Amino acid sequence: MPVAESPVDLVVLSEVRRATRSGAARRVRELARISQGELSRTLGISAPTVSYWESGSKDPSQRLAGPYVRFLCRWARSLRESDDSAVQELLRTAELLERLGFGFDQAAGPKEVIPGRAA
């Protein structure tokens, strides 16, 4: 894995790992009714890669950690009324990353992926 370019990159990698290992990433994707295939097309990766991430057998690369965390946090925000612990975990992640200056204005969120449709 390449060395992270900034402290924010390190936090992004850490938060993505925590979200995948805790099951929050999978739970938010499922609550949003997004399939692994839809997410994989959005990120430009294979569906098995998403499965590896969500099972904790592999971690997202530095290159994909940013787009993946954007996706997760945007969907968590769209589900913010939920009491689900995974949603609340990713809302806290979004708040932390915003305080660090991580940009959420790039692709991979509710406007880009419509559940049940190809991305």
PDB file of C-alpha atoms in Angstrom:
ATOM      1  CA  MET A   1       0.000   0.000   0.000  1.00  0.00           C
ATOM      2  CA  PRO A   2       1.400   3.460  -0.871  1.00  0.00           C
ATOM      3  CA  VAL A   3       2.286   5.840   1.925  1.00  0.00           C
ATOM      4  CA  ALA A   4      -0.555   8.258   2.723  1.00  0.00           C
ATOM      5  CA  GLU A   5       0.053  11.742   1.389  1.00  0.00           C
ATOM      6  CA  SER A   6      -1.364  13.718   4.308  1.00  0.00           C
ATOM      7  CA  PRO A   7      -2.683  13.308   7.841  1.00  0.00           C
ATOM      8  CA  VAL A   8      -6.215  13.507   6.412  1.00  0.00           C
ATOM      9  CA  ASP A   9      -5.411  10.551   4.122  1.00  0.00           C
ATOM     10  CA  LEU A  10      -4.365   8.552   7.179  1.00  0.00           C
ATOM     11  CA  VAL A  11      -7.620   9.380   8.955  1.00  0.00           C
ATOM     12  CA  VAL A  12      -9.649   8.474   5.851  1.00  0.00           C
ATOM     13  CA  LEU A  13      -7.897   5.092   5.620  1.00  0.00           C
ATOM     14  CA  SER A  14      -8.397   4.477   9.327  1.00  0.00           C
ATOM     15  CA  GLU A  15     -12.094   5.412   9.234  1.00  0.00           C
ATOM     16  CA  VAL A  16     -12.771   3.251   6.169  1.00  0.00           C
ATOM     17  CA  ARG A  17     -11.077   0.280   7.814  1.00  0.00           C
ATOM     18  CA  ARG A  18     -13.077   0.808  10.997  1.00  0.00           C
ATOM     19  CA  ALA A  19     -16.357   1.087   9.068  1.00  0.00           C
ATOM     20  CA  THR A  20     -15.723  -2.082   7.074  1.00  0.00           C
ATOM     21  CA  ARG A  21     -14.496  -4.129  10.026  1.00  0.00           C
ATOM     22  CA  SER A  22     -17.375  -3.055  12.275  1.00  0.00           C
ATOM     23  CA  GLY A  23     -19.950  -3.918   9.625  1.00  0.00           C
ATOM     24  CA  ALA A  24     -21.160  -0.306   9.399  1.00  0.00           C
ATOM     25  CA  ALA A  25     -20.184  -0.015   5.731  1.00  0.00           C
ATOM     26  CA  ARG A  26     -22.255  -3.029   4.709  1.00  0.00           C
ATOM     27  CA  ARG A  27     -25.173  -2.001   6.930  1.00  0.00           C
ATOM     28  CA  VAL A  28     -25.408   1.527   5.488  1.00  0.00           C
ATOM     29  CA  ARG A  29     -25.175   0.190   1.935  1.00  0.00           C
ATOM     30  CA  GLU A  30     -27.959  -2.298   2.669  1.00  0.00           C
ATOM     31  CA  LEU A  31     -30.154   0.318   4.400  1.00  0.00           C
ATOM     32  CA  ALA A  32     -29.740   2.508   1.320  1.00  0.00           C
ATOM     33  CA  ARG A  33     -30.802  -0.482  -0.806  1.00  0.00           C
ATOM     34  CA  ILE A  34     -27.656  -0.296  -2.908  1.00  0.00           C
ATOM     35  CA  SER A  35     -26.290  -3.594  -4.198  1.00  0.00           C
ATOM     36  CA  GLN A  36     -22.615  -4.465  -4.155  1.00  0.00           C
ATOM     37  CA  GLY A  37     -22.791  -4.387  -7.954  1.00  0.00           C
ATOM     38  CA  GLU A  38     -24.198  -0.859  -7.990  1.00  0.00           C
ATOM     39  CA  LEU A  39     -21.536   0.331  -5.568  1.00  0.00           C
ATOM     40  CA  SER A  40     -18.789  -1.412  -7.527  1.00  0.00           C
ATOM     41  CA  ARG A  41     -19.884   0.268 -10.771  1.00  0.00           C
ATOM     42  CA  THR A  42     -19.940   3.650  -9.035  1.00  0.00           C
ATOM     43  CA  LEU A  43     -16.391   3.166  -7.772  1.00  0.00           C
ATOM     44  CA  GLY A  44     -15.128   1.497 -10.955  1.00  0.00           C
ATOM     45  CA  ILE A  45     -14.195  -1.773  -9.254  1.00  0.00           C
ATOM     46  CA  SER A  46     -15.473  -5.353  -9.241  1.00  0.00           C
ATOM     47  CA  ALA A  47     -18.349  -6.536  -7.043  1.00  0.00           C
ATOM     48  CA  PRO A  48     -16.083  -9.141  -5.394  1.00  0.00           C
ATOM     49  CA  THR A  49     -13.796  -6.291  -4.295  1.00  0.00           C
ATOM     50  CA  VAL A  50     -16.699  -4.686  -2.410  1.00  0.00           C
ATOM     51  CA  SER A  51     -17.439  -8.074  -0.856  1.00  0.00           C
ATOM     52  CA  TYR A  52     -13.803  -8.456   0.266  1.00  0.00           C
ATOM     53  CA  TRP A  53     -13.909  -4.994   1.860  1.00  0.00           C
ATOM     54  CA  GLU A  54     -17.196  -5.617   3.628  1.00  0.00           C
ATOM     55  CA  SER A  55     -16.063  -8.993   4.953  1.00  0.00           C
ATOM     56  CA  GLY A  56     -12.840  -7.448   6.256  1.00  0.00           C
ATOM     57  CA  SER A  57     -10.628  -9.784   4.244  1.00  0.00           C
ATOM     58  CA  LYS A  58      -9.136  -6.862   2.291  1.00  0.00           C
ATOM     59  CA  ASP A  59      -8.905  -3.120   2.896  1.00  0.00           C
ATOM     60  CA  PRO A  60      -9.653  -0.452   0.302  1.00  0.00           C
ATOM     61  CA  SER A  61      -6.550   1.077  -1.242  1.00  0.00           C
ATOM     62  CA  GLN A  62      -5.584   4.660  -0.479  1.00  0.00           C
ATOM     63  CA  ARG A  63      -6.809   5.607  -3.965  1.00  0.00           C
ATOM     64  CA  LEU A  64     -10.283   4.180  -3.319  1.00  0.00           C
ATOM     65  CA  ALA A  65     -10.659   5.020   0.369  1.00  0.00           C
ATOM     66  CA  GLY A  66     -11.723   8.617  -0.339  1.00  0.00           C
ATOM     67  CA  PRO A  67     -14.437   7.823  -2.889  1.00  0.00           C
ATOM     68  CA  TYR A  68     -15.677   4.930  -0.736  1.00  0.00           C
ATOM     69  CA  VAL A  69     -15.940   7.008   2.444  1.00  0.00           C
ATOM     70  CA  ARG A  70     -17.719   9.760   0.466  1.00  0.00           C
ATOM     71  CA  PHE A  71     -20.274   7.207  -0.678  1.00  0.00           C
ATOM     72  CA  LEU A  72     -20.796   5.814   2.814  1.00  0.00           C
ATOM     73  CA  CYS A  73     -21.048   9.170   4.555  1.00  0.00           C
ATOM     74  CA  ARG A  74     -23.401  10.667   1.981  1.00  0.00           C
ATOM     75  CA  TRP A  75     -25.731   7.709   2.272  1.00  0.00           C
ATOM     76  CA  ALA A  76     -25.509   7.840   6.063  1.00  0.00           C
ATOM     77  CA  ARG A  77     -26.541  11.497   5.850  1.00  0.00           C
ATOM     78  CA  SER A  78     -29.499  10.590   3.660  1.00  0.00           C
ATOM     79  CA  LEU A  79     -30.483   8.088   6.387  1.00  0.00           C
ATOM     80  CA  ARG A  80     -29.732  10.424   9.307  1.00  0.00           C
ATOM     81  CA  GLU A  81     -33.191   9.972  10.838  1.00  0.00           C
ATOM     82  CA  SER A  82     -32.406   6.301  11.427  1.00  0.00           C
ATOM     83  CA  ASP A  83     -31.474   5.160  14.916  1.00  0.00           C
ATOM     84  CA  ASP A  84     -29.306   2.449  13.372  1.00  0.00           C
ATOM     85  CA  SER A  85     -25.875   2.376  15.010  1.00  0.00           C
ATOM     86  CA  ALA A  86     -24.096   1.982  11.651  1.00  0.00           C
ATOM     87  CA  VAL A  87     -25.707   5.168  10.342  1.00  0.00           C
ATOM     88  CA  GLN A  88     -24.776   7.021  13.519  1.00  0.00           C
ATOM     89  CA  GLU A  89     -21.187   5.713  13.313  1.00  0.00           C
ATOM     90  CA  LEU A  90     -20.781   6.985   9.765  1.00  0.00           C
ATOM     91  CA  LEU A  91     -22.391  10.330  10.615  1.00  0.00           C
ATOM     92  CA  ARG A  92     -19.687  10.764  13.262  1.00  0.00           C
ATOM     93  CA  THR A  93     -17.078   9.837  10.638  1.00  0.00           C
ATOM     94  CA  ALA A  94     -18.495  12.461   8.263  1.00  0.00           C
ATOM     95  CA  GLU A  95     -18.346  15.122  10.992  1.00  0.00           C
ATOM     96  CA  LEU A  96     -14.747  14.232  11.818  1.00  0.00           C
ATOM     97  CA  LEU A  97     -13.638  14.309   8.188  1.00  0.00           C
ATOM     98  CA  GLU A  98     -15.391  17.627   7.579  1.00  0.00           C
ATOM     99  CA  ARG A  99     -13.559  19.157  10.545  1.00  0.00           C
ATOM    100  CA  LEU A 100     -10.314  17.956   8.955  1.00  0.00           C
ATOM    101  CA  GLY A 101     -11.202  19.567   5.622  1.00  0.00           C
ATOM    102  CA  PHE A 102     -12.028  16.400   3.689  1.00  0.00           C
ATOM    103  CA  GLY A 103     -14.144  17.328   0.665  1.00  0.00           C
ATOM    104  CA  PHE A 104     -17.545  15.733   0.232  1.00  0.00           C
ATOM    105  CA  ASP A 105     -18.318  17.669  -2.953  1.00  0.00           C
ATOM    106  CA  GLN A 106     -16.977  14.962  -5.241  1.00  0.00           C
ATOM    107  CA  ALA A 107     -18.883  12.028  -6.748  1.00  0.00           C
ATOM    108  CA  ALA A 108     -20.214   8.890  -5.046  1.00  0.00           C
ATOM    109  CA  GLY A 109     -23.370   9.673  -3.162  1.00  0.00           C
ATOM    110  CA  PRO A 110     -27.161   9.502  -3.343  1.00  0.00           C
ATOM    111  CA  LYS A 111     -27.374  11.601  -6.501  1.00  0.00           C
ATOM    112  CA  GLU A 112     -24.961   9.328  -8.323  1.00  0.00           C
ATOM    113  CA  VAL A 113     -26.416   5.948  -7.346  1.00  0.00           C
ATOM    114  CA  ILE A 114     -30.117   5.224  -7.520  1.00  0.00           C
ATOM    115  CA  PRO A 115     -31.039   1.967  -5.798  1.00  0.00           C
ATOM    116  CA  GLY A 116     -32.091  -0.736  -8.228  1.00  0.00           C
ATOM    117  CA  ARG A 117     -30.589   0.991 -11.256  1.00  0.00           C
ATOM    118  CA  ALA A 118     -27.252   0.633 -12.932  1.00  0.00           C
ATOM    119  CA  ALA A 119     -24.909   3.470 -12.057  1.00  0.00           C
TER     120      ALA A 119
END
